[in-house]
Tab-separated table of C-alpha atoms in Angstrom:
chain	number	residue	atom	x	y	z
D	28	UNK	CA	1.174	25.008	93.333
D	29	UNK	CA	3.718	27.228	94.421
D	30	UNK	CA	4.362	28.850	90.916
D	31	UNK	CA	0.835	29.579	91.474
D	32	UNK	CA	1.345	31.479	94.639
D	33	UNK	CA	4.226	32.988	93.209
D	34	UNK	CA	2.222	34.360	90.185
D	35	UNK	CA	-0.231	35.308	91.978
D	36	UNK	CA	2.010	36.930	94.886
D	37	UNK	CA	3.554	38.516	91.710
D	38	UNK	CA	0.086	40.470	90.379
D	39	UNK	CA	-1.134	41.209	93.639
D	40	UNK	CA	-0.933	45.312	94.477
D	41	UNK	CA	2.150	45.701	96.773
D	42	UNK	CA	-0.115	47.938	99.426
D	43	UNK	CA	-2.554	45.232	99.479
D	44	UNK	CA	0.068	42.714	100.552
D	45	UNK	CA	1.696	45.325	102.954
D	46	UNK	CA	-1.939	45.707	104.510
D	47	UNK	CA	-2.040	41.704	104.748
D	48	UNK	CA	1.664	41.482	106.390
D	49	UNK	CA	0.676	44.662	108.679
D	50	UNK	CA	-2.522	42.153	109.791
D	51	UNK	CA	-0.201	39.111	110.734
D	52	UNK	CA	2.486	41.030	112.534
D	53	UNK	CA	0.010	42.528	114.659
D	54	UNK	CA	-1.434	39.212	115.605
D	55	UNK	CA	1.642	37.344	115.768
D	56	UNK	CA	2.977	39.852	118.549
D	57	UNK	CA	-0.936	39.284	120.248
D	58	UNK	CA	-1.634	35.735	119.759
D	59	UNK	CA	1.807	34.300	119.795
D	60	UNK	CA	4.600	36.436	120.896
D	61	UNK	CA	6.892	33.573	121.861
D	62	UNK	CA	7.314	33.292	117.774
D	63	UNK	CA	8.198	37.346	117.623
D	64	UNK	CA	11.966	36.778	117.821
D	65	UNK	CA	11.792	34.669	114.948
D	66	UNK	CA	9.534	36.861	112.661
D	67	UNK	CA	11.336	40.073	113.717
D	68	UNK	CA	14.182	38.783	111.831
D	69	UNK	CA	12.035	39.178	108.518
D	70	UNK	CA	11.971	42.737	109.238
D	71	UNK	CA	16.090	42.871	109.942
D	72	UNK	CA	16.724	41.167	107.162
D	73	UNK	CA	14.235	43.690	104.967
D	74	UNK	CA	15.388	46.931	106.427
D	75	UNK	CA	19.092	45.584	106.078
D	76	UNK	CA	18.704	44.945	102.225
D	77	UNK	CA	17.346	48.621	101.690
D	78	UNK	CA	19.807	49.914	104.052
D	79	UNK	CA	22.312	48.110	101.739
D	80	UNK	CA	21.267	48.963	98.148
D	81	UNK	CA	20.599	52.337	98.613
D	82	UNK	CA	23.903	53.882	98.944
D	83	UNK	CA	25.290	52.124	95.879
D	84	UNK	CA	21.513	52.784	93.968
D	85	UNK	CA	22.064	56.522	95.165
D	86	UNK	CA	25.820	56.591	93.595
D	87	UNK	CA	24.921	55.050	90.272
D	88	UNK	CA	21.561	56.688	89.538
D	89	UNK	CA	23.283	60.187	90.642
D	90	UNK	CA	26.323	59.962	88.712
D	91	UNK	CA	24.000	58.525	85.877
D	92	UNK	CA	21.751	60.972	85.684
D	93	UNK	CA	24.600	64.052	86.328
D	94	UNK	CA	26.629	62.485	82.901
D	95	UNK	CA	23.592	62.436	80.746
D	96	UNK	CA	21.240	65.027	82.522
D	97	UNK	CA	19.121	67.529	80.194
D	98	UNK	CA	19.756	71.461	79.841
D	99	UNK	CA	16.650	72.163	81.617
D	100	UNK	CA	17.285	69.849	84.532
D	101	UNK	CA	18.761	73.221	86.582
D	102	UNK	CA	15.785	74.978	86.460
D	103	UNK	CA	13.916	72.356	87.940
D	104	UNK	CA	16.290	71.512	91.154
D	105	UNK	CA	16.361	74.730	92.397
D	106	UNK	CA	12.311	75.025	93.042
D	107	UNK	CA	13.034	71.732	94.471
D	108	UNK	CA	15.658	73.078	96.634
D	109	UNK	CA	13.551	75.791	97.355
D	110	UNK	CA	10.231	73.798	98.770
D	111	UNK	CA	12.333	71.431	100.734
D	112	UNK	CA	14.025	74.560	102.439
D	113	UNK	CA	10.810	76.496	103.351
D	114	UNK	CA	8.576	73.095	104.068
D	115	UNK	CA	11.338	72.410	107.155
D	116	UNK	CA	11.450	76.179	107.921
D	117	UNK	CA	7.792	76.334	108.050
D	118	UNK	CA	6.700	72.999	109.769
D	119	UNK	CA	9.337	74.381	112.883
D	120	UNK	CA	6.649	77.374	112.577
D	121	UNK	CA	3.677	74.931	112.771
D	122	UNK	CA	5.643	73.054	115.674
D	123	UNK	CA	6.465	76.699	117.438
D	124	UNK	CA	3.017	77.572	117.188
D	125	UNK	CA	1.095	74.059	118.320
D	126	UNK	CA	3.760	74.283	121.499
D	127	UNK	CA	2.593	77.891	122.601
D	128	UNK	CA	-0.769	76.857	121.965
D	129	UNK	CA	-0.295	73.771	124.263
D	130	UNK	CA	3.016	74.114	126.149
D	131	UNK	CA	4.253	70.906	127.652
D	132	UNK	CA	6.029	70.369	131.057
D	133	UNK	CA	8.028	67.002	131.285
D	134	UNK	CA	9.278	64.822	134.468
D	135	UNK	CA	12.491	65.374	133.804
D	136	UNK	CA	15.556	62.693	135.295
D	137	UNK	CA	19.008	62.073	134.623
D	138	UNK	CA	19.669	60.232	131.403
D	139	UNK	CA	22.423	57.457	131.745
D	140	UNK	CA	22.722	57.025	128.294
D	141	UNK	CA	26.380	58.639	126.674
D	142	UNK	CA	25.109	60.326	123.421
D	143	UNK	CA	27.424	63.248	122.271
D	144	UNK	CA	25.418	65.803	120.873
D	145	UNK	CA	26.660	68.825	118.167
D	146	UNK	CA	27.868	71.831	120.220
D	147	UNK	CA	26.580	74.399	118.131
D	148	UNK	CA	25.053	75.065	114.820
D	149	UNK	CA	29.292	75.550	114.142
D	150	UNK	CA	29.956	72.243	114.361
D	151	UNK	CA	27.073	70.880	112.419
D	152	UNK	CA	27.519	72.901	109.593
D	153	UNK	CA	31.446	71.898	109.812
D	154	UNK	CA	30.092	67.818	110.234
D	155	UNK	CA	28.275	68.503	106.729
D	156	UNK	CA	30.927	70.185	105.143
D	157	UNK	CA	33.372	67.191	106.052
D	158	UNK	CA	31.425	64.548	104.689
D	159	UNK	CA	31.270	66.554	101.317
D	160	UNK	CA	34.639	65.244	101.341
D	161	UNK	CA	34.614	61.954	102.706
D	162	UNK	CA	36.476	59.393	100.927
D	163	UNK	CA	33.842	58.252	98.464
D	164	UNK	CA	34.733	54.475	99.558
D	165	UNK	CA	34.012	54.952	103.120
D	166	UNK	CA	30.746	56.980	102.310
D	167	UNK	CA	29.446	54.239	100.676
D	168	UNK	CA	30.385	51.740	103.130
D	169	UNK	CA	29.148	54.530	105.721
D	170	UNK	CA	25.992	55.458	103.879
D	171	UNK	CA	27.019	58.738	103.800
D	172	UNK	CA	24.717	60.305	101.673
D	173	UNK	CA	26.071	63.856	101.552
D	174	UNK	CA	29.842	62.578	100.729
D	175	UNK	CA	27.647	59.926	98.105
D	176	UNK	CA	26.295	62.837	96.641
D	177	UNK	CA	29.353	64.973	96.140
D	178	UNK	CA	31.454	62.216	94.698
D	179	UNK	CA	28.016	61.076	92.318
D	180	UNK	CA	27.780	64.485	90.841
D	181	UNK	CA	31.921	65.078	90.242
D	182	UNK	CA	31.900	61.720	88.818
D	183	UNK	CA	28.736	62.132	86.720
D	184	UNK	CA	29.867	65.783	85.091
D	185	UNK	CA	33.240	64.450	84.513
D	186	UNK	CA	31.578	62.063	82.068
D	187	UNK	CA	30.089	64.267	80.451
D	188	UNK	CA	32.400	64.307	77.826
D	189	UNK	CA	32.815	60.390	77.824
D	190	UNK	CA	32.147	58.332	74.687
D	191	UNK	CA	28.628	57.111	74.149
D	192	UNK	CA	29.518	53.225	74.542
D	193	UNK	CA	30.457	54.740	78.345
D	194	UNK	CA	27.546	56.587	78.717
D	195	UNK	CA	25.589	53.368	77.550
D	196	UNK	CA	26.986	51.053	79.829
D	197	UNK	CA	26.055	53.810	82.681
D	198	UNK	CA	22.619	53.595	82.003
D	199	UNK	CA	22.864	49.770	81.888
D	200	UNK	CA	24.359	49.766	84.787
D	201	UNK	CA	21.502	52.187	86.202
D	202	UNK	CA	19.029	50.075	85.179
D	203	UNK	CA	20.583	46.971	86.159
D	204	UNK	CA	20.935	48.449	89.934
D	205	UNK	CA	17.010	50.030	90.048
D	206	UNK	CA	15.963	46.235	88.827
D	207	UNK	CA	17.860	44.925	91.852
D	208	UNK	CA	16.210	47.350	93.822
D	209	UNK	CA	12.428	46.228	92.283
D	210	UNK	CA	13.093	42.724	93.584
D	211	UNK	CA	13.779	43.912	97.218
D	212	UNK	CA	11.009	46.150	97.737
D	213	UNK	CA	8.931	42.769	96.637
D	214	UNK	CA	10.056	41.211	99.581
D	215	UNK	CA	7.680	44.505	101.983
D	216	UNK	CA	4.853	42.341	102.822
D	217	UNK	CA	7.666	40.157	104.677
D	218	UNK	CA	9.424	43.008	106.044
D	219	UNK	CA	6.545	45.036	107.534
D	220	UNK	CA	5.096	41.956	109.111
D	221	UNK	CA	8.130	41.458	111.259
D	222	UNK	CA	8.729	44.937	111.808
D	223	UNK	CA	5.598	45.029	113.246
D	224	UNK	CA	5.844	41.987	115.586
D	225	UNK	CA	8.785	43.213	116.565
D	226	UNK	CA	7.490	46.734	117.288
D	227	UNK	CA	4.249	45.670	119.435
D	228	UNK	CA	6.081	42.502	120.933
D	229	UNK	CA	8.943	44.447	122.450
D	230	UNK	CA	7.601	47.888	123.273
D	231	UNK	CA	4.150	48.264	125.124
D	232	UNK	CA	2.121	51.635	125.372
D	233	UNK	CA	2.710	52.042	129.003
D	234	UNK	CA	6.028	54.102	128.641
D	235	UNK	CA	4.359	56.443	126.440
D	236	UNK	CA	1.446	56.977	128.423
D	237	UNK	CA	3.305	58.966	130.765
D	238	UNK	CA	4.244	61.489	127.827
D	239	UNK	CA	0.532	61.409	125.761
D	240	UNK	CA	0.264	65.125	126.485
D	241	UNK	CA	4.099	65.545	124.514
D	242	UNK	CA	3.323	62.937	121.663
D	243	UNK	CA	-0.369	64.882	121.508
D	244	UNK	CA	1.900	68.024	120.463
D	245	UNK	CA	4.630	65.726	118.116
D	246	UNK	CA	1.961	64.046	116.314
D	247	UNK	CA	-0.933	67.167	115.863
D	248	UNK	CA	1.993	68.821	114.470
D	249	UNK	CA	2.708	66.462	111.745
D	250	UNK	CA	-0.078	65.615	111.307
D	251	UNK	CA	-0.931	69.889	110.389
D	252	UNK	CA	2.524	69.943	108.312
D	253	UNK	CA	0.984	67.053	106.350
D	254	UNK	CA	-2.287	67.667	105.306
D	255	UNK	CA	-2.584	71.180	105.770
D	256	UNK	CA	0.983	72.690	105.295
D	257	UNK	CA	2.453	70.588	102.575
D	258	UNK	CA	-1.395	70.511	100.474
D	259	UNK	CA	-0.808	74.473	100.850
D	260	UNK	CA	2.272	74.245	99.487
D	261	UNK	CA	1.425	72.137	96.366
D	262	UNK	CA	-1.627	73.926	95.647
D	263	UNK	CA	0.209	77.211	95.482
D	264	UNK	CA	2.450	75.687	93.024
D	265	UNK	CA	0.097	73.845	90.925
D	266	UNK	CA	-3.073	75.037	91.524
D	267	UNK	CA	-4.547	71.817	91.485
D	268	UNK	CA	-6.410	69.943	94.197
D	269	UNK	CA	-2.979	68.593	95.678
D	270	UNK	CA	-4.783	65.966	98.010
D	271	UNK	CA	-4.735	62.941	95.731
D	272	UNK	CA	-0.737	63.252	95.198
D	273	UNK	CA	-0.651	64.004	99.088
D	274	UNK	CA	-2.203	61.297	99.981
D	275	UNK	CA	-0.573	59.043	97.469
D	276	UNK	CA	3.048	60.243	98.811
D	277	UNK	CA	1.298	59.008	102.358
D	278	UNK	CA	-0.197	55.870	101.276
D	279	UNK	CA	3.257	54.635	99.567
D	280	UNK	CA	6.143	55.892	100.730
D	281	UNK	CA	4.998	57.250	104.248
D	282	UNK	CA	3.579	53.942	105.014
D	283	UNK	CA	7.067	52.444	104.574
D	284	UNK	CA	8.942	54.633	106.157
D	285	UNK	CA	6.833	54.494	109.429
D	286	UNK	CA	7.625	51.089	109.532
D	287	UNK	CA	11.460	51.085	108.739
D	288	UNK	CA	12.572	54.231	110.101
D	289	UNK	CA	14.579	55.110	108.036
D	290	UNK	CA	15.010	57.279	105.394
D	291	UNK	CA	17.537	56.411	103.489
D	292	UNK	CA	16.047	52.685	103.197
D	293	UNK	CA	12.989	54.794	101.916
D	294	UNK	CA	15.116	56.095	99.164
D	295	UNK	CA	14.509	52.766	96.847
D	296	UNK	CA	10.866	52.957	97.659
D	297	UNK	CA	10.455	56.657	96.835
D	298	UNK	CA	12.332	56.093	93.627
D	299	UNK	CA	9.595	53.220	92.712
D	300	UNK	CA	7.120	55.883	93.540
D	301	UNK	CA	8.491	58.587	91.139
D	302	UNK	CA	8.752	56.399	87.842
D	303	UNK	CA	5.040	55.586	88.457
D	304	UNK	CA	4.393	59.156	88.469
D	305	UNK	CA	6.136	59.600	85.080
D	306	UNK	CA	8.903	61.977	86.263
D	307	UNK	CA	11.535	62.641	85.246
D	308	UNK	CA	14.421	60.625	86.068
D	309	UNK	CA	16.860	62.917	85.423
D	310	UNK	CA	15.395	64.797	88.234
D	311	UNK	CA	14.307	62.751	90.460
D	312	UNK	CA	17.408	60.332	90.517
D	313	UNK	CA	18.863	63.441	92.266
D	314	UNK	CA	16.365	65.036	94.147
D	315	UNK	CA	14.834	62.157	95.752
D	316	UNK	CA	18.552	60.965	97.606
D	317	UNK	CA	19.260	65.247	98.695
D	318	UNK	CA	15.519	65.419	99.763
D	319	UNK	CA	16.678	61.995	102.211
D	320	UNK	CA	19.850	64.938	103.498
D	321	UNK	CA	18.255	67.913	103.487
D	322	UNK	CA	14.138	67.453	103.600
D	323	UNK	CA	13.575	67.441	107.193
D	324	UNK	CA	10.421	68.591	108.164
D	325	UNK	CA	9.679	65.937	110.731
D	326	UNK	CA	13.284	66.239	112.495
D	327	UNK	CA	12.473	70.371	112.733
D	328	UNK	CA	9.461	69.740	114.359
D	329	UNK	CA	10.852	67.551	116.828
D	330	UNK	CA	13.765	69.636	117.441
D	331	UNK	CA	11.182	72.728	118.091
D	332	UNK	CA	8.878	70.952	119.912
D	333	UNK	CA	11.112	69.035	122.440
D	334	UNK	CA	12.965	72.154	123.218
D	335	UNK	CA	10.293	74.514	123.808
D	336	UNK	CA	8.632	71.638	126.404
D	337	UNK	CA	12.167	72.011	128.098
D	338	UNK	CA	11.620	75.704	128.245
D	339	UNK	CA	8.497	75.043	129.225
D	340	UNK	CA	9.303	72.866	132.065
D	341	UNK	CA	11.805	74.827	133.451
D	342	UNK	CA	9.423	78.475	133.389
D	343	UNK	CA	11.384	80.184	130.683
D	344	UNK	CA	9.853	83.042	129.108
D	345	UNK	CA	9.975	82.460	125.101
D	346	UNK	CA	9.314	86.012	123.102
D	347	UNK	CA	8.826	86.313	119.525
D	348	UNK	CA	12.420	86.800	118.545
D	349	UNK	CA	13.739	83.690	120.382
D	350	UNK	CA	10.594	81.484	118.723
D	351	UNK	CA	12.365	82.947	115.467
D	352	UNK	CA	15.685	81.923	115.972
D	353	UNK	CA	14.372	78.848	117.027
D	354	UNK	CA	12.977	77.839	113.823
D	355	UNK	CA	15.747	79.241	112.286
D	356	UNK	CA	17.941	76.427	114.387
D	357	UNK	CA	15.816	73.575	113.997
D	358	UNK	CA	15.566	74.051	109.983
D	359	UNK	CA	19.862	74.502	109.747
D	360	UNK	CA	19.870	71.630	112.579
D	361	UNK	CA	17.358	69.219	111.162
D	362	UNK	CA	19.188	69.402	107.505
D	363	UNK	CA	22.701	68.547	109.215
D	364	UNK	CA	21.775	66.182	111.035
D	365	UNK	CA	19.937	64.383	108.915
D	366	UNK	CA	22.648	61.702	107.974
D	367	UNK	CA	22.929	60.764	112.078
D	368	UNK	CA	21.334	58.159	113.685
D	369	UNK	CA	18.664	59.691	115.808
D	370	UNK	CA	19.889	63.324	114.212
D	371	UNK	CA	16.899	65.408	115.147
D	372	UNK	CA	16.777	64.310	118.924
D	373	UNK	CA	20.761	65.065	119.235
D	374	UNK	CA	19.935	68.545	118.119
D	375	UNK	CA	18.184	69.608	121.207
D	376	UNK	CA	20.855	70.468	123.140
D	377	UNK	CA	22.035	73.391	120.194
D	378	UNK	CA	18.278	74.069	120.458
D	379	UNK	CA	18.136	74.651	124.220
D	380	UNK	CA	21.126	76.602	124.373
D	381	UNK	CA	19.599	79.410	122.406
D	382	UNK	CA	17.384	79.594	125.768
D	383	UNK	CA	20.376	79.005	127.941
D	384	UNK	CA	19.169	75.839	129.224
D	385	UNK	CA	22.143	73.719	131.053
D	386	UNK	CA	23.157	70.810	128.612
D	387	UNK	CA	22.427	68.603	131.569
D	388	UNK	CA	18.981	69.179	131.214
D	389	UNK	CA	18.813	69.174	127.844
D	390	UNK	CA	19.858	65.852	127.606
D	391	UNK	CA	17.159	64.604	129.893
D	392	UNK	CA	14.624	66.062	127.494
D	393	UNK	CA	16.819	64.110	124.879
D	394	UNK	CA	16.251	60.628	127.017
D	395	UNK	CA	12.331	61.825	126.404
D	396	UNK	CA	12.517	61.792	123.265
D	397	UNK	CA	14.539	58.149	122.405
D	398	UNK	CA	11.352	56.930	125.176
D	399	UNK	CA	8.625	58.523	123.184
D	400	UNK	CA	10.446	57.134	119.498
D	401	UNK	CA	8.783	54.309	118.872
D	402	UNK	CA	5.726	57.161	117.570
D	403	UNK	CA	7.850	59.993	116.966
D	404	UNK	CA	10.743	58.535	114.963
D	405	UNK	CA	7.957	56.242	112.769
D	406	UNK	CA	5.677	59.379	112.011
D	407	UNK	CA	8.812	61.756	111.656
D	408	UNK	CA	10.481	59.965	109.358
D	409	UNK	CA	7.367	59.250	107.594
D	410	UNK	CA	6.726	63.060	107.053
D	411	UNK	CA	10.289	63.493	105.962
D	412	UNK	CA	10.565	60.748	103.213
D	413	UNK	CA	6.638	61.137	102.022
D	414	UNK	CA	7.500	65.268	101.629
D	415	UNK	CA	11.306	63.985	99.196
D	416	UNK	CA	8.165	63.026	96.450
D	417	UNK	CA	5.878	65.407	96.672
D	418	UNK	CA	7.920	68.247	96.181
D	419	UNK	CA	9.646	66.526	93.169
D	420	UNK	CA	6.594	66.143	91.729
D	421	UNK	CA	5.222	69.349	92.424
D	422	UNK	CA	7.967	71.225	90.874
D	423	UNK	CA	7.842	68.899	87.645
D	424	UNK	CA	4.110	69.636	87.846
D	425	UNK	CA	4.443	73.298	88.034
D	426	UNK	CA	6.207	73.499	85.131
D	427	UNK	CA	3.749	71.105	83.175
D	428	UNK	CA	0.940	73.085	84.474
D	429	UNK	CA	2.493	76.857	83.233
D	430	UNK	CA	2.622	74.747	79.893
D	431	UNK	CA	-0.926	74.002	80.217
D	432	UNK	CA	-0.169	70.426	80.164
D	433	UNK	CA	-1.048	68.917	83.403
D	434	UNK	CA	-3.835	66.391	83.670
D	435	UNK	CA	-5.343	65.644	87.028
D	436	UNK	CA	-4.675	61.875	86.489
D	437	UNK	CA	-0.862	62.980	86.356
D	438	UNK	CA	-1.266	62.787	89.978
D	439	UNK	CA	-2.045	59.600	90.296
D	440	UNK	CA	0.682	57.179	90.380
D	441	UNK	CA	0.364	53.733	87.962
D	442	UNK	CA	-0.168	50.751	89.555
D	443	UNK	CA	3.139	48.810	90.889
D	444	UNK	CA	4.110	46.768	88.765
């Protein structure tokens, strides 16, 4: 009987199972919440194991990839690069634009909470450049993905000249960690259900009611960056109808990331997602963990939007050239931060000061914005980790397409295995 279950369990599409555990969770946390503890551990225990594998999956697949990596894998990272960059510098546009259109006041009060934000653009770009360097021990015991990245690529083109029984046991190795991997992201269905539970048994919609008008703004502009930005973007590189790969980067690795929160737990999931678009490892293996550091469309947005409501709030005039620098803040801010816990709301504060807004105040506006995260966090982090594929694929697909070789099924990933 239960090999049964387990077989079947086994052949079943992961979404469908996700959909079934996304079910339960919410009626657990409705019909029994005094079992909501007990389930939410499910999701601790999921989001721990991603949170766990990833750094070391990161560090082998990187340095992997960097030792063995074709000629032509250079002139596919920079277009990747390239999209990543713009997408966050033009989402803070789309967030800019949706607060001028609807400009936001806020009930501002004193914040209790002791969060220590960056005190300039300075000091994040400094942050960044020290965990380049990071001992590569504690930035894998730290998740530091910037310092895992530095130390993964060193590594991997100093073995470039190893012997071929070293490059073999690499890509055992590889292999051996991404199987490892697989057998977590089984265990979703699980995960998401207590997530879930968890989510709707501890935090109610009352304290966001009082900000609707401010998540209106957060949400609309994801919501434009991701099916009307991003398709833009993708069409102008493929010229194909980029929907079905949008919507596929939404369905399965967006969904997950909403739920975890996290985007370097996503990184396992968004890896998954790339081998059943038949890319190319070589590429992706790197693209896919810098995308998680640097691909931050969702934390520019909030960092625009949040700080313009402050402005906002407080009767600030904004003109043309301070909206400018401001997306030119968020973008540099969103990409530094994105290896801090709650990065994009402890931003603000460099935000605000480019309208000379007392950090006092700012920080109220950054108590908003840990109130309003159970939304904003979920559906920025979704945007951010979603985006890391479908720019990986659309530069792979580019390329295919100038060859005349893309198919319109290439955009549709294979079924999970």
């Amino acid at each position: 009987m239960l090999s049964k279950i387990g077989k079947a369990y086994g052949e079943t599409a992961l979404v469908k199972l996700i959909a079934i555990g996304l079910v339960i969770g919410i009626v657990i946390a409705l019909a029994v919440p005094s079992i909501v503890p007990a389930v939410a551990v499910l999701g601790e225990f999921f989001v721990k194991a991603l949170k766990g594998v990833a750094p070391i999956l990161v560090f082998v697949l990187v340095m992997n990839a960097m030792s063995q990596k074709a000629a032509d894998t250079n002139s596919v990272m920079k277009p990747i690069i390239t999209l990543y960059v713009f997408a966050t510098f033009f989402a803070s546009l789309v967030a800019v634009s949706a607060s001028f259109l609807f400009p936001t006041t806020l009930e501002l009060q004193i914040s209790d909470a002791a969060v220590a934000p960056p005190s300039g653009i300075v000091e994040v770009l400094h942050t960044v450049l020290m965990n380049v360097v990071d001992n590569p021990i504690h930035a894998l015991a730290s998740a530091n993905y910037i310092g895992i990245l530095a130390w993964a690529v060193l590594i991997g083109f100093a073995l470039r000249g190893a012997s071929d029984a070293t490059h073999d046991a690499l890509s055992d190795l590889a292999k051996a960690v991404t199987r490892v991997v697989q057998w977590v992201i089984r265990l979703a269905p699980f995960g998401i259900m207590g997530l879930v539970a968890d989510a709707i048994g501890t935090n109610g919609a009352d304290a966001l009611l009082g900000y609707a008008h401010l998540l209106a703004v957060l949400l609309g502009a994801f919501f434009s960056v991701a099916l009307i930005m991003n398709p833009i973007l993708v069409y102008l590189k493929i010229h194909r109808n980029p929907y079905p790969l949008v919507f596929a980067t939404l369905r399965e690795s967006g969904l997950y990331a909403f739920f975890t929160r996290s985007s370097a737990a996503n990184i396992p999931v968004n890896m998954s997602l790339c081998k059943r678009l038949r890319l190319n490892e070589d590429i992706y293996s790197i693209s896919i963990p810098l995308g998680a550091t640097i691909n931050m469309s969702g934390a520019a947005i909030t960092i625009a939007v949040l700080s313009l409501a402050a402005a906002h709030t407080l009767g600030i005039s904004v003109d043309l050239p301070t909206a400018l620098l401001l997306c030119v803040i968020s973008t540099v801010g969103a990409c530094g931060a994105s290896g801090v816990a709650g990065g994009s709301l402890l931003l603000i504060p460099v935000a605000c000061a480019s309208f000379g807004i007392d950090n006092d105040i700012a920080m109220q506006v950054v108590g908003v914005g840990f109130i309003i995260g159970v939304l904003q966090d979920s559906c920025e982090t979704a945007l951010n980790s979603s985006s890391d594929v479908l720019f990986t694929a659309t530069a792979e697909f580019s390329e295919r397409a100038k060859q005349g070789k893309l198919k319109a099924e290439d955009l549709i990933p294979a079924r999970a295995e």
